[in-house]
mmCIF file of C-alpha atoms and ligand atoms in Angstrom:
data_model
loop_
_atom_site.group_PDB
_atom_site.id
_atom_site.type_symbol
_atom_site.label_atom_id
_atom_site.label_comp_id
_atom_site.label_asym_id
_atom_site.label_seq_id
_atom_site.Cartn_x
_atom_site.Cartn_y
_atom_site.Cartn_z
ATOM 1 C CA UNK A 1 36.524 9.854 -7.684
ATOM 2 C CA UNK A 2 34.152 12.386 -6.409
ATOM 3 C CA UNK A 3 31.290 11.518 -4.211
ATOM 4 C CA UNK A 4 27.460 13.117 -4.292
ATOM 5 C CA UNK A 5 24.333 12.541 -2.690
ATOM 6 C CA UNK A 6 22.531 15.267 -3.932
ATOM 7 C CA UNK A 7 20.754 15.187 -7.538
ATOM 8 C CA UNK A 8 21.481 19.224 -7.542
ATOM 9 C CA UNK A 9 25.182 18.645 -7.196
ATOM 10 C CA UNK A 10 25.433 17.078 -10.273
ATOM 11 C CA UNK A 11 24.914 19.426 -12.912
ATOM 12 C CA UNK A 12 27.234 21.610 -10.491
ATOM 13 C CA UNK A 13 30.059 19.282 -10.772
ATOM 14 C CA UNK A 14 29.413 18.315 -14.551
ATOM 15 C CA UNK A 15 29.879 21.874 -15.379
ATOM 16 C CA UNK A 16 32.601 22.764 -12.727
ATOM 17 C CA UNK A 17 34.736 20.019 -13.147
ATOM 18 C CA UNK A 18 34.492 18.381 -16.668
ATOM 19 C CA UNK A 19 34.978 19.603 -20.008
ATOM 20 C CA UNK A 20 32.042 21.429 -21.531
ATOM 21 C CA UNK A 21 30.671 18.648 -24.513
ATOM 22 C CA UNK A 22 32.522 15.365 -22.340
ATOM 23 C CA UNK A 23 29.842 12.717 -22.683
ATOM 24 C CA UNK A 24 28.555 11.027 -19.934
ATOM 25 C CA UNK A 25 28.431 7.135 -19.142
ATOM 26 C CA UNK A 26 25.921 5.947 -16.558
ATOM 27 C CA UNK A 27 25.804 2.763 -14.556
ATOM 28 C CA UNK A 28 23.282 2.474 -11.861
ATOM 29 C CA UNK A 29 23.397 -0.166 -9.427
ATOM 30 C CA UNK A 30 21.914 -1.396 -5.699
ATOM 31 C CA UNK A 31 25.728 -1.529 -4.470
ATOM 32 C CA UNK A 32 27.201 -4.966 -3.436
ATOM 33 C CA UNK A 33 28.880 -4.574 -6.635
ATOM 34 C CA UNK A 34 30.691 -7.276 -7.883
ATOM 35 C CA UNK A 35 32.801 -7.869 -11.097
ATOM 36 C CA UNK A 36 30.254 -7.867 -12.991
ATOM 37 C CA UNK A 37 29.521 -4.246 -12.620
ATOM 38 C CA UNK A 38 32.928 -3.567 -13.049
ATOM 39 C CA UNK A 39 32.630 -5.071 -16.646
ATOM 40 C CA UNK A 40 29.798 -2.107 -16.788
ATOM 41 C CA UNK A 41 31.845 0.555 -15.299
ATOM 42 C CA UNK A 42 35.108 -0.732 -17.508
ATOM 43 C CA UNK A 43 33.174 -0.242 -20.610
ATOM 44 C CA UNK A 44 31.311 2.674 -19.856
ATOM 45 C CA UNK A 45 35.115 4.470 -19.325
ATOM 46 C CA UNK A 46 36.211 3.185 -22.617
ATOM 47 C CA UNK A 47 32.764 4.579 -24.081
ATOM 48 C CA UNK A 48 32.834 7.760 -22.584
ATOM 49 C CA UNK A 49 35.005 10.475 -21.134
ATOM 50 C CA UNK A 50 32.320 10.396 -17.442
ATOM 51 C CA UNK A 51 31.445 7.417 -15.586
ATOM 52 C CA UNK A 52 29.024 8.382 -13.161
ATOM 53 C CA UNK A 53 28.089 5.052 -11.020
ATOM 54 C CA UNK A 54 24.847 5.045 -8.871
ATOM 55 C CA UNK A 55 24.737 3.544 -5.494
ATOM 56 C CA UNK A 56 20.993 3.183 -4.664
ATOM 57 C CA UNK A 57 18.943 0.057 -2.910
ATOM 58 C CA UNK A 58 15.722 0.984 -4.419
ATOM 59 C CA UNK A 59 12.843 0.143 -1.743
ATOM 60 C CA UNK A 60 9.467 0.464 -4.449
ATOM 61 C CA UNK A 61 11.498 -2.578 -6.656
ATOM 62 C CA UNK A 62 11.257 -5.426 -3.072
ATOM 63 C CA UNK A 63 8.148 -6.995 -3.698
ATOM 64 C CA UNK A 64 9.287 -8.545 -0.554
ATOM 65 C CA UNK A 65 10.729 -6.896 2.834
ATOM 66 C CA UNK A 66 12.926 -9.807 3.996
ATOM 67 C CA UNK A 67 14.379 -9.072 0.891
ATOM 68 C CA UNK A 68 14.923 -5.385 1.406
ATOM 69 C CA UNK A 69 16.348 -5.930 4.831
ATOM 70 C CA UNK A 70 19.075 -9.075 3.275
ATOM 71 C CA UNK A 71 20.070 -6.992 0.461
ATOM 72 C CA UNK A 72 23.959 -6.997 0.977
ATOM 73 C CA UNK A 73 25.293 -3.638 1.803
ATOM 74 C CA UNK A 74 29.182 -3.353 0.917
ATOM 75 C CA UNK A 75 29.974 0.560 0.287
ATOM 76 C CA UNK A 76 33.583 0.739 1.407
ATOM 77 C CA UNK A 77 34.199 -2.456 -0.788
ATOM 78 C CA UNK A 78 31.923 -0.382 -3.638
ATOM 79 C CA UNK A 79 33.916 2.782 -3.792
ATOM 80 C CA UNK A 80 37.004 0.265 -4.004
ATOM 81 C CA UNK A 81 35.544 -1.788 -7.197
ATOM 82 C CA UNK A 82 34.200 1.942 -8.753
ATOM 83 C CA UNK A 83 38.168 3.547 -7.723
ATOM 84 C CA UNK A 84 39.585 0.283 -9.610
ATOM 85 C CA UNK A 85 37.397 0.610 -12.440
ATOM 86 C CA UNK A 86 38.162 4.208 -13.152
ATOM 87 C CA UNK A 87 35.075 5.517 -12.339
ATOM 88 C CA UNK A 88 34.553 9.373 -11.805
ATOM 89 C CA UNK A 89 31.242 9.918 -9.913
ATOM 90 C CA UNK A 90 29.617 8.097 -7.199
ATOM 91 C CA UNK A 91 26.063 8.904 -6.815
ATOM 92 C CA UNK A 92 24.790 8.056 -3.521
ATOM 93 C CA UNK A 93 21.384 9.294 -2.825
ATOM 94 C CA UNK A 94 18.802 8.621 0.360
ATOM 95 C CA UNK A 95 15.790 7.419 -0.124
ATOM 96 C CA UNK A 96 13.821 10.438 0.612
ATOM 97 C CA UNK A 97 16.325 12.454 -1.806
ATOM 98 C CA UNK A 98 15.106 10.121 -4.470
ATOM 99 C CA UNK A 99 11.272 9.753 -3.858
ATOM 100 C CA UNK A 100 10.922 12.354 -0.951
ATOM 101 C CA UNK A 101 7.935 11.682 0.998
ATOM 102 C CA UNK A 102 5.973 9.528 -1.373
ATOM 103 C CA UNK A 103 7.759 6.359 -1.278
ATOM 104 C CA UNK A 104 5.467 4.969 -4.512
ATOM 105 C CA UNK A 105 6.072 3.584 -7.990
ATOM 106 C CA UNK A 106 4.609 5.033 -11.139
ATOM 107 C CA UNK A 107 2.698 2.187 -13.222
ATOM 108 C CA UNK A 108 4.609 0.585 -15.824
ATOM 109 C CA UNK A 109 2.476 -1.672 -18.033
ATOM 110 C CA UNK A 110 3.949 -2.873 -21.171
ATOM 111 C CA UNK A 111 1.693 -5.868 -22.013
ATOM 112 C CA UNK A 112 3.952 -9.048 -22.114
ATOM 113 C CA UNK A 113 7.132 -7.499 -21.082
ATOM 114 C CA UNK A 114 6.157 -6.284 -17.309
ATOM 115 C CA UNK A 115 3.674 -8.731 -16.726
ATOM 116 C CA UNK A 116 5.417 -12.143 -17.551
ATOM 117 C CA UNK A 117 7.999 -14.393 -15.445
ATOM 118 C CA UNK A 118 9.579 -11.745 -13.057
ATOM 119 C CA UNK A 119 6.520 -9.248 -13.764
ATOM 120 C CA UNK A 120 4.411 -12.792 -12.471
ATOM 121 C CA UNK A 121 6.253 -13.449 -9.650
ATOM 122 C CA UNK A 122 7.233 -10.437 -8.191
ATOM 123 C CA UNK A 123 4.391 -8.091 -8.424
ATOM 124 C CA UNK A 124 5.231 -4.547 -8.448
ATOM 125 C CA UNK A 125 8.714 -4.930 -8.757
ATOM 126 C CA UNK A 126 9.089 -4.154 -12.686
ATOM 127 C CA UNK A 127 6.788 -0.730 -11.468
ATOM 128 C CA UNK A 128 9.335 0.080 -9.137
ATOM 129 C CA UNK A 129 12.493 -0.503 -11.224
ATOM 130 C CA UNK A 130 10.572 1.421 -14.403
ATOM 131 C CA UNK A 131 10.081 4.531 -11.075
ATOM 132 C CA UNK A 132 13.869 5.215 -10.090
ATOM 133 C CA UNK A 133 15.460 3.909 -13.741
ATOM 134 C CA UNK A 134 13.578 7.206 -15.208
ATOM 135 C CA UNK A 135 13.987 9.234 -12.060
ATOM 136 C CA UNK A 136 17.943 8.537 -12.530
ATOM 137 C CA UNK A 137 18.266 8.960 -15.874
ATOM 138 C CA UNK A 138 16.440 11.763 -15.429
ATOM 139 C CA UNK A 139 19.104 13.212 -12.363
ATOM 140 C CA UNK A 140 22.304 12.599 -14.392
ATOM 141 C CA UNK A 141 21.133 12.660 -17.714
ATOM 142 C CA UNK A 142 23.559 10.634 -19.535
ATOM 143 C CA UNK A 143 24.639 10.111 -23.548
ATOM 144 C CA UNK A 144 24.592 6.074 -22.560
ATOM 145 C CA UNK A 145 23.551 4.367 -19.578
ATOM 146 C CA UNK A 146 24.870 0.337 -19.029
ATOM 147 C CA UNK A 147 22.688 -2.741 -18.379
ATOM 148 C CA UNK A 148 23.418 -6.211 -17.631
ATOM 149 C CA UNK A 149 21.734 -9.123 -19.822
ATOM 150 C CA UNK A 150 22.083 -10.901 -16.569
ATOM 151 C CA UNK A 151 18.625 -8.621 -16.085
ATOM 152 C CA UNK A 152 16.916 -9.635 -19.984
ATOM 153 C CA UNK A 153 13.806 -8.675 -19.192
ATOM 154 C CA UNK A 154 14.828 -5.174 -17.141
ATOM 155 C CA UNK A 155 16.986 -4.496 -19.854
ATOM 156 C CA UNK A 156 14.114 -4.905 -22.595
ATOM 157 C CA UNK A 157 12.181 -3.004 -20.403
ATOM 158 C CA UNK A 158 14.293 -0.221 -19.797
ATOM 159 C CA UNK A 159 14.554 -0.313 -23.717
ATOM 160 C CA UNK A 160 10.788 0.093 -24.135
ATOM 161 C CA UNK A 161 10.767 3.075 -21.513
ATOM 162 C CA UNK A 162 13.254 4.790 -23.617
ATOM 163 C CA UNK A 163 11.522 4.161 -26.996
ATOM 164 C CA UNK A 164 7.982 5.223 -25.364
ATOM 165 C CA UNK A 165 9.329 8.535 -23.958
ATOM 166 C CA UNK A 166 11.891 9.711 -26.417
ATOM 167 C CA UNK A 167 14.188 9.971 -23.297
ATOM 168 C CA UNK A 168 17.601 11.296 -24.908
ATOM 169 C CA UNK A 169 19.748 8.416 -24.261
ATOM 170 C CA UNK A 170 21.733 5.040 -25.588
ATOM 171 C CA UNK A 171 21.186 2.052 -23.774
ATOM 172 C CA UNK A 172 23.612 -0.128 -24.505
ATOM 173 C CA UNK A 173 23.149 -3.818 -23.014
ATOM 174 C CA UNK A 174 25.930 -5.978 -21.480
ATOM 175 C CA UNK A 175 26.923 -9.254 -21.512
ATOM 176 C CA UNK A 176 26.204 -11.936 -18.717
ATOM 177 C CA UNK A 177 29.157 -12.045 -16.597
ATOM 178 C CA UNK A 178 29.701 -15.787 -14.808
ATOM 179 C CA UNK A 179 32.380 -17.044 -12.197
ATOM 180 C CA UNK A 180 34.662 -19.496 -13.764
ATOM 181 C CA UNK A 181 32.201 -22.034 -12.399
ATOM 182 C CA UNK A 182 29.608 -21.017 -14.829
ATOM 183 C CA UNK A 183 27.335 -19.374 -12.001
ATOM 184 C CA UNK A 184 26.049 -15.537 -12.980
ATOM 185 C CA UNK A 185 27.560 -12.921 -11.208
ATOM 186 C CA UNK A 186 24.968 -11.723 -8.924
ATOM 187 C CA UNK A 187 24.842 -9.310 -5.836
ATOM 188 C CA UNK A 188 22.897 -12.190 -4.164
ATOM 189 C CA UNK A 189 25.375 -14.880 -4.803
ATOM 190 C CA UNK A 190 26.959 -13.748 -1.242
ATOM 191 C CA UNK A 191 24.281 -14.815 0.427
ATOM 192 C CA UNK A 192 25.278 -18.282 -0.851
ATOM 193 C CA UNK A 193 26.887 -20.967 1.246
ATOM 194 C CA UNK A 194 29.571 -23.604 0.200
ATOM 195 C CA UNK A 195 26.772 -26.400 -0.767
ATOM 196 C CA UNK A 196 24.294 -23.288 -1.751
ATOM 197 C CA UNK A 197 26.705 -22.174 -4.467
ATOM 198 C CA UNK A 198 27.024 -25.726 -5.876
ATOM 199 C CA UNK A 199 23.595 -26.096 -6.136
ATOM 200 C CA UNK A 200 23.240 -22.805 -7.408
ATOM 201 C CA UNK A 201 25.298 -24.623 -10.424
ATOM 202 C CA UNK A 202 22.708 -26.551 -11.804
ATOM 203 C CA UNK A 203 21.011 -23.388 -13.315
ATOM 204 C CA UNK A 204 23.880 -22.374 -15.271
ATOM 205 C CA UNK A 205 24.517 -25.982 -16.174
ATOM 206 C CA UNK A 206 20.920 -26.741 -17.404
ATOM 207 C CA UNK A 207 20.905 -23.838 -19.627
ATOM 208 C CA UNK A 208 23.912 -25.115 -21.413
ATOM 209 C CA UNK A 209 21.764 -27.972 -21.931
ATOM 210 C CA UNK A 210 19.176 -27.082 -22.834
ATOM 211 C CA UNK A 211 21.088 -25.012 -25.657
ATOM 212 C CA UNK A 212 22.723 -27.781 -26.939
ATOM 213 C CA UNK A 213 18.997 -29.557 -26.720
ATOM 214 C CA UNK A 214 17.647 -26.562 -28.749
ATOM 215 C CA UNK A 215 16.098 -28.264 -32.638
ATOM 216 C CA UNK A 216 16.458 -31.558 -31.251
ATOM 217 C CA UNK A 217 13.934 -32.126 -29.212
ATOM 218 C CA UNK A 218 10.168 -29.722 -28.827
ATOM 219 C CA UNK A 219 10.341 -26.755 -26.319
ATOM 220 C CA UNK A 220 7.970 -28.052 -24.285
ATOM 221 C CA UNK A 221 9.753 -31.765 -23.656
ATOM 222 C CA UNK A 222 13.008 -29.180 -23.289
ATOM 223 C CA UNK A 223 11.752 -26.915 -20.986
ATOM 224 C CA UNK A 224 9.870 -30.341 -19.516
ATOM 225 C CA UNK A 225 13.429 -31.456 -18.864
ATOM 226 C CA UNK A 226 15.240 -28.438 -17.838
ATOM 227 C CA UNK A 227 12.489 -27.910 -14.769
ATOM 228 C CA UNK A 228 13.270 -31.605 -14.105
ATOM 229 C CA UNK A 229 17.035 -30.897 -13.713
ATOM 230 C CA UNK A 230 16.088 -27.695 -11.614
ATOM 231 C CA UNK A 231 13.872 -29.631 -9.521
ATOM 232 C CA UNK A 232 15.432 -32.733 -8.697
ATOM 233 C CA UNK A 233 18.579 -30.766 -7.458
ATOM 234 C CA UNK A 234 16.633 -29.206 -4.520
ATOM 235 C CA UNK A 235 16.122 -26.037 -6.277
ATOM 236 C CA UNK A 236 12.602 -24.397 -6.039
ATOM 237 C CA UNK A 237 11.951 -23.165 -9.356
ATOM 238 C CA UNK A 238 9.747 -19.797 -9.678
ATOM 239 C CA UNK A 239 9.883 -20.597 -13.719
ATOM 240 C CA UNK A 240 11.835 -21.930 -16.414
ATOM 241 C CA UNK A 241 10.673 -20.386 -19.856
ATOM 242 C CA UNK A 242 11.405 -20.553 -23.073
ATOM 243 C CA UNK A 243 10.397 -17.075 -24.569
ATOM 244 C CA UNK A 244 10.750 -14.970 -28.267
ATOM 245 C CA UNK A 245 13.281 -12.815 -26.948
ATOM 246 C CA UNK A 246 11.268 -9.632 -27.805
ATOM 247 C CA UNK A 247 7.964 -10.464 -26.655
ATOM 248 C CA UNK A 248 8.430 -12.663 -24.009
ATOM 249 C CA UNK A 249 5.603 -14.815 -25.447
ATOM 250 C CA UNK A 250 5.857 -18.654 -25.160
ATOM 251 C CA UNK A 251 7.805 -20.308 -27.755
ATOM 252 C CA UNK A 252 5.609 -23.377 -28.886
ATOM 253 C CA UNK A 253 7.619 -24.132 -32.109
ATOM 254 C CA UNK A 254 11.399 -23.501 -32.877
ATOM 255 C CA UNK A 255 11.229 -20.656 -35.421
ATOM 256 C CA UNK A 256 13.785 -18.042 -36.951
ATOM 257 C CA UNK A 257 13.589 -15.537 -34.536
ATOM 258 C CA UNK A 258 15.644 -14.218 -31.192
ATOM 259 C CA UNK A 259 14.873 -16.567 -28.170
ATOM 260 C CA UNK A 260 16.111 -17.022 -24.695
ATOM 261 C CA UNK A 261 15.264 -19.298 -21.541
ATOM 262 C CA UNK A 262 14.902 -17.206 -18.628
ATOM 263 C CA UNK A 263 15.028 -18.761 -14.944
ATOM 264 C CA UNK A 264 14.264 -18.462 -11.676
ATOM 265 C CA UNK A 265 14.700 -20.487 -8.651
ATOM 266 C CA UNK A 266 15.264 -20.303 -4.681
ATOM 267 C CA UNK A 267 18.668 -21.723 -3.307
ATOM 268 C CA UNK A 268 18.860 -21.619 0.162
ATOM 269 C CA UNK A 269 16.453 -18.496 0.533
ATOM 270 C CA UNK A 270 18.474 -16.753 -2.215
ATOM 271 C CA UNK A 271 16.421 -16.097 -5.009
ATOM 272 C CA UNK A 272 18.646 -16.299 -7.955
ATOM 273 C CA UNK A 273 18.261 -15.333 -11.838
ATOM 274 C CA UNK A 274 19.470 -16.762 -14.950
ATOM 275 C CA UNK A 275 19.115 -16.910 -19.118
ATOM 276 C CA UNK A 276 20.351 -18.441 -22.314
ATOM 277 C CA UNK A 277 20.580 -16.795 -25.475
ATOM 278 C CA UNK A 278 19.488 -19.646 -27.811
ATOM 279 C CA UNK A 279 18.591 -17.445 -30.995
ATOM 280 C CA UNK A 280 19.900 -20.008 -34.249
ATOM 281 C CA UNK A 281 22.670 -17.047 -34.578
ATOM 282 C CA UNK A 282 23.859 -17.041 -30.858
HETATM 283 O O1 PAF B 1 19.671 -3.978 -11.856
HETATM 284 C C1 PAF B 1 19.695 -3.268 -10.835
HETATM 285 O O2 PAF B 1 20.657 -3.287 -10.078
HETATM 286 C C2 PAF B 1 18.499 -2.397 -10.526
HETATM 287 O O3 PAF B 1 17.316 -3.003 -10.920
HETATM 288 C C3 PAF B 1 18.617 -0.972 -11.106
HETATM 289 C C4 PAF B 1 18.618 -0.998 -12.624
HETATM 290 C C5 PAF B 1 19.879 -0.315 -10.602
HETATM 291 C C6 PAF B 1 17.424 -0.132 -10.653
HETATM 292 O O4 PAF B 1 17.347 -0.059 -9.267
#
């Protein structure tokens, strides 16, 4: 597995080292990785004859500075989960090698997409995200880059990007990964203590719910319910929504059409993510 830091010394080593024509898979990451991103990595090798992996905790995407500084940092255990997975390239840039001395975020407004749940509660952050997902793709140029749907609304967002600037590459979404427990693999679950990781439980275990509540009740005495779940656990819920899965606009009636619940909530000062496809196909 090679190792760069330098956006230069990529094209260098694509055409020194790998076939002309090889097509390149891209997975880009903030590190801690987990095996969730392996699941991304895995598939991108099976995809592709490349796998270039970034490495990069992006500072314009913390709408919050504690949560900069408690981001977990785990390269040595990194390169090990990239090595297992097969993958060929780490990409390891510095901050100033990314932005160099404008640490800023380009505007991303996409009406309903960037400005709803996460784009509410964490202002700036989808900016930021939007900033160094086109400044990567961008450095390593890849025939398909990998998303988790642990991330829905990033990943429709990252969609959007593509579609809006004609940017020359497939995104191709992943599935949730979740521990045996049912929680979603997160770089944040570390943070997590014994009791915090059981609590942590009740998000994957209300969206199962909730699923199974889908038709028989409205969505708002659903999502009524869910928060109650959420709330009486000790969580502290940021939202619990139940959204068209393409707009991210309220669902108010069941319908025909692609839906998810999105949540977040706080356990233990770990602020955690989670979803449910509940389309009537899923
Ligand atoms: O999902 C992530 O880990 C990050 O948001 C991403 C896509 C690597 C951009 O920093």
């Amino acid at each position: 597995m090679y190792l760069i830091t330098n956006q230069q010394d990529w094209p260098l080593l694509r055409a020194g080292v790998f076939p002309s024509g090889a097509t390149v898979g891209f997975v880009p990451t903030m590190g801690a990785l987990h095996d969730g991103h392996l699941t991304l990595i895995e598939r991108s090798v099976r995809e592709n004859d490349v796998t270039v992996c970034s490495i990069f905790v992006n500072p314009t995407q913390f709408n919050e500075a504690s949560d900069l500084a408690n981001y977990p940092r785990t390269l040595p255990s990194d390169m090990d989960l990239a090595e297992k997975g097969r993958c060929n390239v780490i990409f390891l840039p510095s901050v100033a090698e990314m932005y160099g001395t404008h640490v800023e975020s380009i505007v991303a407004d996409y009406g309903t997409l960037t400005n709803t749940l996460e784009g509410a509660h964490r202002p700036g952050h989808f900016d930021g995200m939007v900033t160094i997902v086109r400044k990567l793709l961008e450095a390593i140029s890849p025939n398909r880059a990998y998303f988790g749907e642990k991330d829905f609304q990033q990943l429709s967002i990252i969609k959007e990007l593509v579609n809006r600037e004609n940017l020359p590459v497939e995104i191709v979404p992943c599935d949730l990964i979740r521990e045996t427990s049912g929680l979603a693999m997160s770089s944040r679950n570390v943070r997590l203590g014994e009791q915090g990781r059981k609590t942590a439980l009740t998000l994957s275990a209300t969206l199962s719910a909730m699923r199974d509540g889908v038709l028989k009740d409205t969505p708002a005495a659903l999502k009524a319910w869910g928060t109650n779940q959420i709330v009486a656990a000790g969580l502290r819920l940021d939202y619990l929504e139940i959204v068209d899965a393409n707009t991210f606009e309220p669902i108010e009636k069941w319908e025909n059409r692609e839906m998810r619940i999105l949540v977040a909530a706080w356990v233990e000062g770990v602020r955690l993510i989670d979803n449910a496809d509940i389309s009537p196909k899923a």
